[in-house]
XYZ file of C-alpha atoms in Angstrom:
638
model
C -17.207 1.583 45.638
C -15.042 2.328 42.613
C -15.208 5.796 41.140
C -13.829 6.635 37.707
C -13.550 10.262 36.660
C -12.706 10.975 33.025
C -11.811 14.467 31.867
C -12.485 13.943 28.157
C -12.333 17.549 26.895
C -10.412 17.876 23.619
C -9.478 20.722 21.365
C -10.235 19.037 18.075
C -13.086 17.039 16.684
C -11.040 13.983 15.798
C -11.753 10.936 17.975
C -9.214 9.437 20.305
C -8.061 6.008 19.320
C -6.045 3.373 21.109
C -2.548 3.285 19.674
C -2.402 -0.463 19.851
C -3.725 -3.341 21.943
C -5.320 -2.264 25.234
C -3.336 0.614 26.759
C -5.352 0.568 29.973
C -5.626 -0.835 33.463
C -7.823 -3.497 35.084
C -9.566 -2.634 38.348
C -10.588 -5.335 40.844
C -13.728 -4.636 42.918
C -14.767 -6.878 45.817
C -18.265 -8.256 45.523
C -18.977 -7.563 49.204
C -17.372 -5.682 52.113
C -14.723 -7.671 53.947
C -15.292 -8.242 57.679
C -13.280 -10.228 60.249
C -15.263 -12.643 62.423
C -13.972 -14.017 65.783
C -15.294 -16.601 68.295
C -14.388 -19.833 70.018
C -15.550 -23.280 69.070
C -16.002 -26.571 70.834
C -13.817 -29.456 69.966
C -17.105 -31.227 69.308
C -18.007 -28.785 66.547
C -17.832 -30.220 63.088
C -15.159 -28.943 60.729
C -16.348 -25.702 59.054
C -17.592 -25.889 55.520
C -15.314 -24.440 52.870
C -16.366 -20.946 51.802
C -16.655 -20.691 47.989
C -14.257 -18.197 46.434
C -15.946 -15.157 44.885
C -14.195 -13.979 41.723
C -13.356 -10.265 41.737
C -14.896 -7.979 39.150
C -12.422 -6.370 36.767
C -12.954 -3.264 34.636
C -11.063 -2.021 31.578
C -11.407 1.515 30.256
C -10.139 2.651 26.841
C -10.815 5.256 24.171
C -13.479 4.342 21.579
C -12.784 5.616 18.064
C -15.494 7.361 16.088
C -17.659 4.771 14.432
C -20.846 2.782 14.759
C -20.749 2.780 18.562
C -19.941 6.493 19.018
C -20.279 8.907 16.107
C -17.744 11.315 17.620
C -15.767 8.757 19.581
C -15.896 8.292 23.324
C -14.976 5.746 25.982
C -15.405 1.992 26.046
C -15.916 0.289 29.434
C -15.468 -3.489 29.562
C -16.043 -5.573 32.656
C -16.148 -9.177 33.776
C -15.287 -11.603 36.536
C -11.627 -12.503 37.122
C -12.223 -16.191 36.393
C -8.567 -17.199 36.507
C -7.746 -15.015 39.495
C -4.706 -13.405 37.889
C -5.883 -9.845 38.477
C -6.109 -9.056 34.743
C -9.246 -8.866 32.638
C -8.591 -11.174 29.720
C -10.620 -10.864 26.510
C -12.355 -14.146 27.302
C -13.457 -12.810 30.684
C -15.312 -9.763 29.325
C -19.009 -10.225 29.946
C -20.295 -6.702 29.263
C -19.279 -3.685 27.197
C -20.643 -0.147 27.542
C -20.020 3.026 25.597
C -20.112 6.614 26.813
C -19.980 8.789 23.718
C -18.577 12.232 23.035
C -20.710 15.089 21.806
C -20.562 15.703 18.081
C -18.861 19.073 18.510
C -15.867 17.636 20.358
C -15.218 17.261 24.053
C -16.061 14.374 26.279
C -19.778 14.821 25.834
C -22.299 17.613 25.675
C -20.472 20.838 26.536
C -17.317 18.828 27.244
C -18.667 17.116 30.388
C -16.541 14.386 31.973
C -17.412 10.714 31.781
C -17.690 8.894 35.138
C -17.614 5.198 35.933
C -18.649 3.657 39.246
C -18.665 0.030 40.344
C -20.657 -1.104 43.389
C -21.608 -4.420 44.900
C -24.906 -5.843 43.632
C -26.996 -7.739 46.150
C -28.635 -11.082 45.485
C -31.754 -10.384 43.453
C -33.281 -10.128 40.032
C -30.106 -8.733 38.414
C -27.725 -11.295 39.919
C -29.082 -14.469 41.474
C -25.885 -14.939 43.475
C -25.010 -11.272 43.801
C -22.133 -9.600 42.015
C -21.182 -6.109 40.842
C -22.988 -3.313 38.997
C -20.831 -1.274 36.598
C -22.438 2.145 36.066
C -21.312 4.837 33.592
C -22.549 8.250 32.552
C -21.708 11.927 32.040
C -21.036 14.235 34.969
C -23.981 16.519 34.223
C -23.621 18.715 37.326
C -19.834 18.746 37.241
C -19.430 17.684 40.856
C -17.037 14.870 40.047
C -19.379 12.164 41.331
C -21.650 9.898 39.341
C -25.057 10.654 40.788
C -27.977 8.309 40.332
C -29.621 10.623 37.808
C -26.446 10.720 35.712
C -26.162 6.989 35.140
C -26.767 6.292 31.444
C -25.750 2.634 31.326
C -25.501 -0.207 33.821
C -23.974 -3.627 33.321
C -23.960 -6.468 35.785
C -21.127 -8.873 36.484
C -22.701 -11.680 38.500
C -21.178 -14.229 40.828
C -21.492 -17.870 39.896
C -23.518 -20.295 41.985
C -21.853 -21.723 45.087
C -20.221 -25.067 44.690
C -21.392 -28.117 46.639
C -20.320 -28.409 50.289
C -17.411 -30.595 51.136
C -17.812 -33.581 53.502
C -17.550 -33.011 57.275
C -14.346 -33.912 59.050
C -14.093 -36.853 61.526
C -15.154 -35.782 65.072
C -12.495 -35.848 67.767
C -12.737 -37.760 71.062
C -15.170 -36.475 73.645
C -13.833 -34.117 76.300
C -15.049 -31.462 78.657
C -16.645 -28.437 77.094
C -14.606 -25.317 77.575
C -15.952 -21.818 78.046
C -16.947 -19.809 74.999
C -14.256 -17.373 73.998
C -14.947 -13.661 73.379
C -16.057 -12.439 69.969
C -13.228 -10.996 67.938
C -13.303 -7.385 66.728
C -14.986 -6.475 63.439
C -12.516 -6.310 60.588
C -11.879 -3.040 58.783
C -13.897 -2.335 55.654
C -12.125 -3.052 52.407
C -10.694 -0.132 50.399
C -12.412 1.046 47.235
C -10.437 0.789 44.009
C -10.407 4.038 42.043
C -9.529 4.834 38.439
C -9.042 8.276 36.909
C -8.885 8.824 33.160
C -7.692 12.265 32.073
C -6.581 13.894 28.847
C -2.914 13.345 27.909
C -1.258 16.113 25.928
C 0.806 15.342 22.865
C 4.316 14.421 23.921
C 6.598 11.545 24.771
C 3.809 9.320 26.073
C 1.403 9.927 23.162
C 2.644 11.573 19.977
C -0.793 12.985 19.221
C -2.212 13.083 22.717
C -4.760 10.712 24.145
C -5.840 9.514 27.605
C -3.895 8.811 30.783
C -5.448 6.015 32.872
C -4.381 5.913 36.552
C -5.584 3.527 39.245
C -5.057 2.694 42.894
C -6.854 2.122 46.233
C -8.675 4.908 48.059
C -6.402 4.805 51.126
C -7.892 7.916 52.791
C -11.459 6.961 51.837
C -12.239 10.393 50.377
C -13.608 9.019 47.113
C -10.890 10.713 45.067
C -7.790 9.078 43.564
C -5.085 11.276 45.073
C -1.581 11.471 43.594
C -0.120 9.411 46.427
C -2.653 6.634 45.852
C -1.761 5.997 42.184
C -0.169 2.579 41.776
C -0.574 2.077 38.019
C -0.511 4.374 34.962
C -1.249 3.454 31.344
C -1.993 5.421 28.154
C -4.599 5.137 25.417
C -3.052 7.163 22.600
C -4.793 8.948 19.757
C -4.017 8.356 16.123
C -2.691 11.173 13.970
C -5.322 13.912 13.818
C -7.655 13.850 10.839
C -8.042 17.606 10.788
C -5.349 20.087 9.839
C -3.686 22.990 11.591
C -3.253 25.621 8.891
C -0.435 28.160 8.946
C -0.671 31.321 6.836
C 2.752 31.933 5.235
C 3.470 35.383 3.825
C 7.270 35.193 3.961
C 9.527 33.843 1.232
C 10.621 30.762 3.167
C 9.267 28.551 5.923
C 10.252 25.336 7.659
C 7.397 22.836 7.495
C 6.308 20.827 10.534
C 4.777 17.370 10.317
C 0.980 17.086 10.174
C 0.476 20.750 9.354
C -1.071 22.588 6.416
C 0.388 25.745 4.887
C -1.285 28.547 2.956
C 1.312 30.012 0.585
C -0.044 33.537 0.685
C 2.529 35.840 -0.867
C 2.983 37.741 -4.084
C 6.308 35.971 -4.645
C 7.184 32.264 -4.421
C 6.947 30.649 -1.004
C 9.559 27.951 -0.397
C 8.573 25.314 2.191
C 11.266 22.894 3.338
C 10.111 19.389 4.213
C 10.361 18.249 7.858
C 13.901 17.070 8.515
C 13.049 14.052 10.709
C 9.500 12.913 9.923
C 7.939 9.732 11.268
C 6.410 7.238 8.852
C 2.820 8.359 8.260
C 3.489 12.061 8.897
C 2.173 14.457 6.259
C 2.134 18.071 5.176
C -0.292 20.051 3.025
C 0.258 23.171 0.970
C -2.225 25.392 -0.868
C -1.301 28.228 -3.204
C -3.278 31.289 -2.099
C -1.046 34.112 -3.270
C -0.009 34.788 -6.842
C 3.546 33.638 -6.153
C 2.640 29.975 -5.720
C 4.829 27.593 -3.763
C 7.853 25.307 -3.943
C 8.518 22.334 -1.697
C 12.242 22.029 -1.014
C 13.950 18.866 0.217
C 16.571 17.979 2.787
C 19.518 15.696 2.096
C 18.388 12.169 1.226
C 14.769 13.149 0.602
C 12.736 12.909 -2.599
C 9.105 13.129 -3.675
C 7.526 10.477 -5.865
C 5.658 11.998 -8.791
C 3.909 8.907 -10.124
C 0.273 9.794 -10.666
C 0.803 13.566 -10.632
C 0.170 15.560 -13.809
C 3.395 15.342 -15.761
C 4.895 13.198 -13.037
C 5.790 10.352 -15.403
C 7.507 12.441 -18.050
C 9.788 10.515 -20.412
C 12.903 12.251 -21.675
C 14.718 11.035 -24.800
C 18.388 11.462 -25.650
C 19.944 10.685 -29.038
C 22.816 8.184 -28.944
C 25.298 6.830 -31.442
C 25.258 4.924 -33.672
C 23.014 5.789 -36.611
C 21.115 3.198 -38.623
C 17.886 2.113 -40.229
C 16.667 0.567 -37.001
C 14.120 -2.221 -37.306
C 14.303 -3.908 -33.885
C 15.543 -3.274 -30.339
C 15.346 -5.243 -27.083
C 16.768 -5.038 -23.552
C 17.285 -7.008 -20.362
C 14.879 -6.711 -17.443
C 17.024 -4.087 -15.710
C 17.710 -2.188 -18.942
C 21.492 -2.479 -18.607
C 21.998 -4.846 -21.556
C 20.537 -3.780 -24.887
C 20.537 -4.937 -28.491
C 19.677 -3.038 -31.672
C 19.401 -4.305 -35.262
C 19.518 -2.280 -38.452
C 18.039 -3.182 -41.818
C 21.339 -2.125 -43.374
C 23.022 -5.183 -41.814
C 24.506 -4.189 -38.441
C 23.621 -5.678 -35.061
C 24.867 -3.835 -31.970
C 24.876 -4.615 -28.232
C 25.403 -2.419 -25.193
C 26.270 -3.450 -21.644
C 25.846 -0.038 -19.985
C 22.253 0.980 -20.790
C 23.169 2.385 -24.199
C 26.087 4.581 -23.204
C 28.432 2.543 -25.439
C 27.652 0.210 -28.338
C 29.610 -2.634 -29.943
C 29.041 -4.036 -33.430
C 28.490 -7.801 -33.163
C 27.259 -8.942 -36.605
C 27.118 -7.352 -40.036
C 25.840 -8.084 -43.535
C 22.373 -9.408 -42.675
C 18.955 -7.801 -43.334
C 17.790 -8.113 -39.749
C 14.082 -8.058 -39.038
C 13.684 -8.725 -35.285
C 15.581 -9.316 -32.009
C 14.663 -10.662 -28.564
C 16.594 -10.862 -25.288
C 16.280 -12.875 -22.060
C 15.780 -11.035 -18.776
C 19.474 -11.296 -17.869
C 20.582 -10.158 -21.324
C 22.688 -13.241 -21.995
C 20.425 -14.999 -24.509
C 19.820 -13.017 -27.707
C 17.741 -14.277 -30.625
C 17.958 -12.372 -33.914
C 16.008 -13.016 -37.122
C 17.025 -12.384 -40.700
C 14.449 -11.617 -43.378
C 15.121 -14.349 -45.906
C 17.869 -15.990 -43.862
C 18.498 -17.802 -40.612
C 17.831 -17.390 -36.895
C 20.955 -16.294 -35.002
C 21.461 -17.146 -31.331
C 23.912 -15.958 -28.679
C 23.994 -17.262 -25.108
C 26.762 -15.007 -23.820
C 25.369 -11.526 -24.364
C 26.373 -11.245 -28.030
C 30.017 -12.258 -27.905
C 29.522 -15.503 -29.826
C 26.796 -16.536 -32.258
C 25.367 -19.591 -33.989
C 22.587 -19.926 -36.541
C 20.023 -22.624 -37.274
C 20.819 -22.809 -40.989
C 17.276 -21.969 -42.015
C 16.249 -19.657 -44.819
C 12.849 -18.172 -44.215
C 11.197 -14.765 -44.306
C 11.509 -14.379 -40.551
C 9.489 -11.403 -39.308
C 9.456 -11.546 -35.519
C 10.974 -13.375 -32.524
C 10.276 -13.516 -28.782
C 11.884 -15.115 -25.735
C 10.834 -16.234 -22.269
C 12.542 -14.514 -19.353
C 15.033 -17.332 -18.888
C 15.736 -17.745 -22.614
C 14.584 -21.364 -22.632
C 11.402 -20.958 -24.645
C 11.756 -19.162 -27.974
C 9.244 -18.375 -30.704
C 9.698 -17.080 -34.258
C 7.256 -16.205 -37.047
C 7.801 -16.425 -40.791
C 5.858 -14.324 -43.293
C 3.533 -16.616 -45.287
C 5.009 -19.444 -43.255
C 4.351 -20.985 -39.856
C 5.054 -20.164 -36.227
C 8.107 -21.986 -34.885
C 8.739 -22.702 -31.210
C 11.678 -24.043 -29.200
C 11.572 -25.362 -25.628
C 15.333 -25.973 -25.327
C 16.928 -22.571 -25.900
C 16.983 -22.976 -29.669
C 18.432 -26.480 -29.716
C 15.451 -27.720 -31.723
C 12.434 -26.076 -33.347
C 8.863 -27.232 -34.038
C 6.503 -25.778 -36.643
C 3.119 -24.655 -35.272
C -0.241 -23.543 -36.716
C -0.611 -22.728 -40.422
C 1.038 -20.654 -43.093
C -0.118 -17.070 -42.590
C 1.175 -13.556 -43.157
C 2.739 -13.439 -39.707
C 4.195 -10.081 -38.756
C 4.611 -9.889 -34.936
C 4.883 -12.166 -31.896
C 5.327 -11.668 -28.128
C 5.423 -13.945 -25.087
C 4.863 -13.840 -21.319
C 7.825 -14.240 -18.980
C 7.361 -18.011 -18.737
C 6.513 -18.376 -22.434
C 3.128 -19.927 -21.733
C 1.060 -17.062 -23.189
C 1.937 -15.941 -26.695
C 0.258 -13.536 -29.094
C 0.986 -13.315 -32.830
C -0.394 -10.844 -35.352
C -0.988 -11.187 -39.046
C -0.912 -8.697 -41.883
C -4.582 -8.390 -42.862
C -6.041 -11.200 -40.759
C -6.685 -11.817 -37.044
C -4.602 -12.008 -33.926
C -3.774 -15.513 -32.733
C -3.263 -16.403 -29.070
C -1.704 -19.453 -27.456
C -1.885 -20.279 -23.738
C 0.047 -23.577 -23.921
C 3.544 -22.423 -24.901
C 2.680 -22.116 -28.592
C 1.402 -25.647 -29.119
C -2.092 -24.562 -30.182
C -3.401 -21.215 -31.396
C -6.847 -19.553 -31.345
C -7.976 -16.701 -33.601
C -8.929 -13.577 -31.635
C -9.999 -9.982 -32.309
C -10.850 -8.939 -35.868
C -8.978 -8.826 -39.132
C -6.527 -5.909 -39.097
C -3.102 -4.988 -40.442
C -1.393 -5.910 -37.187
C 2.134 -4.581 -36.796
C 3.553 -4.825 -33.236
C 2.723 -6.628 -29.997
C 3.731 -6.770 -26.323
C 2.896 -8.893 -23.266
C 3.011 -8.328 -19.526
C 5.124 -10.757 -17.510
C 2.149 -12.863 -16.478
C 0.540 -12.721 -19.928
C -2.737 -11.361 -18.617
C -2.366 -7.992 -20.345
C -1.521 -8.007 -24.043
C -1.113 -5.161 -26.522
C -1.149 -5.096 -30.327
C -0.774 -2.214 -32.780
C -2.417 -1.739 -36.158
C -0.907 0.005 -39.152
C -3.264 2.955 -39.817
C -5.478 1.718 -36.994
C -5.595 1.704 -33.187
C -3.722 0.101 -30.320
C -5.674 -2.842 -28.977
C -5.487 -4.278 -25.467
C -6.573 -7.490 -23.774
C -6.805 -7.947 -19.994
C -7.828 -11.611 -19.989
C -4.885 -13.445 -21.578
C -6.002 -12.561 -25.092
C -9.576 -13.817 -24.968
C -11.193 -10.414 -25.610
C -9.764 -7.229 -27.100
C -10.662 -3.533 -27.214
C -9.218 -0.504 -29.004
C -7.670 2.012 -26.584
C -6.372 4.748 -28.919
C -7.331 6.673 -32.004
C -6.083 5.553 -35.394
C -2.474 6.337 -36.305
C 0.311 4.724 -38.306
C 1.316 2.593 -35.329
C 4.472 0.534 -35.407
C 6.198 -1.261 -32.516
C 5.011 -1.304 -28.879
C 6.655 -2.236 -25.556
C 5.404 -2.580 -21.984
C 6.684 -2.890 -18.439
C 6.385 -6.260 -16.725
C 3.159 -5.269 -14.986
C 1.583 -3.931 -18.174
C 1.164 -0.464 -16.706
C 3.833 1.613 -18.470
C 3.560 1.412 -22.266
C 5.370 3.140 -25.103
C 4.416 2.887 -28.776
C 5.971 4.169 -31.998
C 4.319 5.846 -34.973
C 5.641 6.202 -38.484
C 6.019 9.901 -39.220
C 4.636 10.963 -35.842
C 5.804 10.975 -32.239
C 6.297 8.238 -29.720
C 3.343 7.866 -27.375
C 3.419 6.665 -23.794
C 0.883 5.618 -21.187
C 1.415 5.151 -17.459
C -2.055 3.794 -16.676
C -2.190 0.613 -18.696
C -3.243 2.254 -21.949
C -6.216 4.194 -20.581
C -4.687 7.551 -21.507
C -1.858 8.428 -23.885
C 0.357 11.418 -24.490
C 3.019 12.160 -27.060
C 6.674 12.027 -26.135
C 9.904 12.567 -28.071
C 9.878 14.303 -31.445
C 8.224 13.373 -34.696
C 9.995 10.997 -37.038
C 9.928 7.659 -38.767
C 9.839 5.697 -35.495
C 9.968 1.953 -36.037
C 10.869 0.144 -32.832
C 10.817 0.492 -29.017
C 11.854 -1.577 -25.976
C 11.250 -1.267 -22.230
C 12.866 -2.505 -19.029
C 10.752 -4.536 -16.618
C 9.946 -1.510 -14.444
C 9.210 0.723 -17.417
C 11.759 3.353 -16.383
C 14.430 2.607 -19.020
C 13.410 2.795 -22.685
C 15.038 2.469 -26.087
C 13.676 3.727 -29.393
C 14.819 3.598 -32.991
C 14.000 5.556 -36.140
C 14.660 4.821 -39.749
C 17.884 6.545 -40.803
C 18.588 8.209 -37.465
C 20.280 7.669 -34.114
C 19.101 5.391 -31.364
C 17.251 7.175 -28.567
C 17.582 6.370 -24.883
C 14.421 7.078 -22.902
C 14.160 7.617 -19.163
C 10.847 7.733 -17.338
C 10.963 10.107 -14.354
C 8.957 9.033 -11.325
C 10.346 11.264 -8.599
C 12.123 14.499 -7.936
C 15.900 14.562 -7.827
C 17.062 13.169 -4.502
C 18.494 15.652 -2.002
C 18.577 19.401 -1.667
C 18.714 19.951 -5.429
C 15.270 18.377 -5.914
C 12.021 20.288 -5.556
C 8.387 20.353 -6.592
C 6.392 23.508 -7.326
C 2.781 24.568 -7.779
C 0.944 27.766 -8.580
C -1.898 29.792 -7.206
C -4.859 27.526 -6.544
C -2.750 24.364 -6.555
C -3.021 22.079 -3.504
C -0.875 19.094 -2.614
C -0.699 16.720 0.353
C 2.403 14.576 0.881
C 2.847 11.668 3.277
C 6.164 10.281 4.482
C 6.515 6.566 3.679
C 10.053 6.011 4.911
C 13.476 5.874 3.310
C 13.464 9.617 2.710
C 10.474 9.311 0.363
C 7.358 11.493 0.443
C 4.358 10.302 -1.578
C 1.443 12.400 -2.893
C -1.883 11.272 -1.425
C -4.115 14.074 -2.727
C -3.743 17.020 -5.071
C -5.399 19.692 -7.188
C -2.676 20.745 -9.608
C -2.672 22.697 -12.817
C 0.808 24.224 -12.786
C 3.051 21.455 -11.476
C 6.779 21.627 -12.200
C 9.588 19.607 -10.641
C 13.237 18.759 -10.964
C 13.289 15.136 -12.181
C 15.565 12.492 -10.822
């Protein structure tokens, strides 16, 4: 028979899980004892009938994670006939599955008892018409290391198939004298039992978080125990990272953090915890401020902590830049490196280094709006009462369309091919050939703002005192949406699904269905321009006489940023991390959205008493917050 002894005692309550596809062994068990038969035969005897092959029974044993089969985890035993005779139990050969479950308080079962598996031959009968094997499993209640009959909690049968039809007899030989009957040969030795032992594997090189070691072999000395010298195969069923936490009480000023460990910062002064130096992807640490001194998480070289989603973790900082002007419009490339700014006093500037340096490109025009392609090469600028100006080389050279209209707003597709412009008390004009030709659309209205999706298919235009108008066919046709308001600014996500529009002395409105329906998402203010990241998540909006406001959750919540002033215009890079803002009669302001700590040993993140944070390593030196309770978060931004 096959005996399987499993020492399934564990220190924690977390279930063992297989670390991948079956880390286990297959055990072959003969369906009947093997005997050797001897004896002579007459030449007149017919040829013997072929004996049908009996497929061996194979067993697989692996850890079963906590779930519907075993609330606290346990062991899964699969068995079946070796149909293809390759000595391995394939998934298609499994005919029965049993579960022996752990006790809810940890261990391999009630009071940490071992799980035992035994396989014996099953005679022809009600369970198996052609005989087969019985796979029995249960807990070792008396601790004697053997699965007694009273300890069997589950039995599965792997039955032999029916015998095949006999083959035809061979042709008899010629008659001859009958020889004497030879002596009966000796009885063959009984076959050896196959044994499997499954024992706990400590955390180490074989299993990072521990697990099970599965050993198998034949019972050469027939003592019913798999001795060390009888082991011919070893495999491992490894546990996943533990779900519980080992907590360390820290009362000193500094401590080196280990992976998958929690720390109680329990000192009157600050406790500095340094992140693990060589974490594996998925490793985590936790810290809780117990003492009045709070805690600081320090970093190693090349490490940083993302702060997106943490309180204050998306802080925008603004820095004044030259030059000064009465700024009415700004725009930037997708990466934020190329920028353009237009002043009502007549100057149009461009920058090729994210606003560090500016160059005057055009003068003497009362500019009203500017737009830029994603690569920053195509720039469209509108003059109030004049022409549309176009550059296809980043602002070095310009041409104009020769028009003279009260242009109020312009927008561009990402590639600069599709352009749109609105004229106050005039029509909407669109171009599908990079400004080579223009077509008038819709009706004469008091158009004030227009924006477009990255491909130019979705466009939204606002009027002064009437409704919003939305096009989903590249500006060919327009449909009135929302209600009559004094619309001022607008913005569109790259796919056009999320649209924003601001109202002078009203709210910011948002649509999440390509402009079909709209809802107000802020209180009433003197809103001016608005800009969004490509995904529509990071938004910044200007107010006249108030602060800039930003949202990092798609407009659900807003907070003030920058100082108060006569803000008129804003622009955003595609990722929302680089911003540009303009006031009336002031400098341009470069905005930077911080989403992580400073990389390296100079970066850190701190919390106070009662603050809790869990970080997980996601690779590339980056730790990401996965849970927190924070009221006093501070960090060194990138």
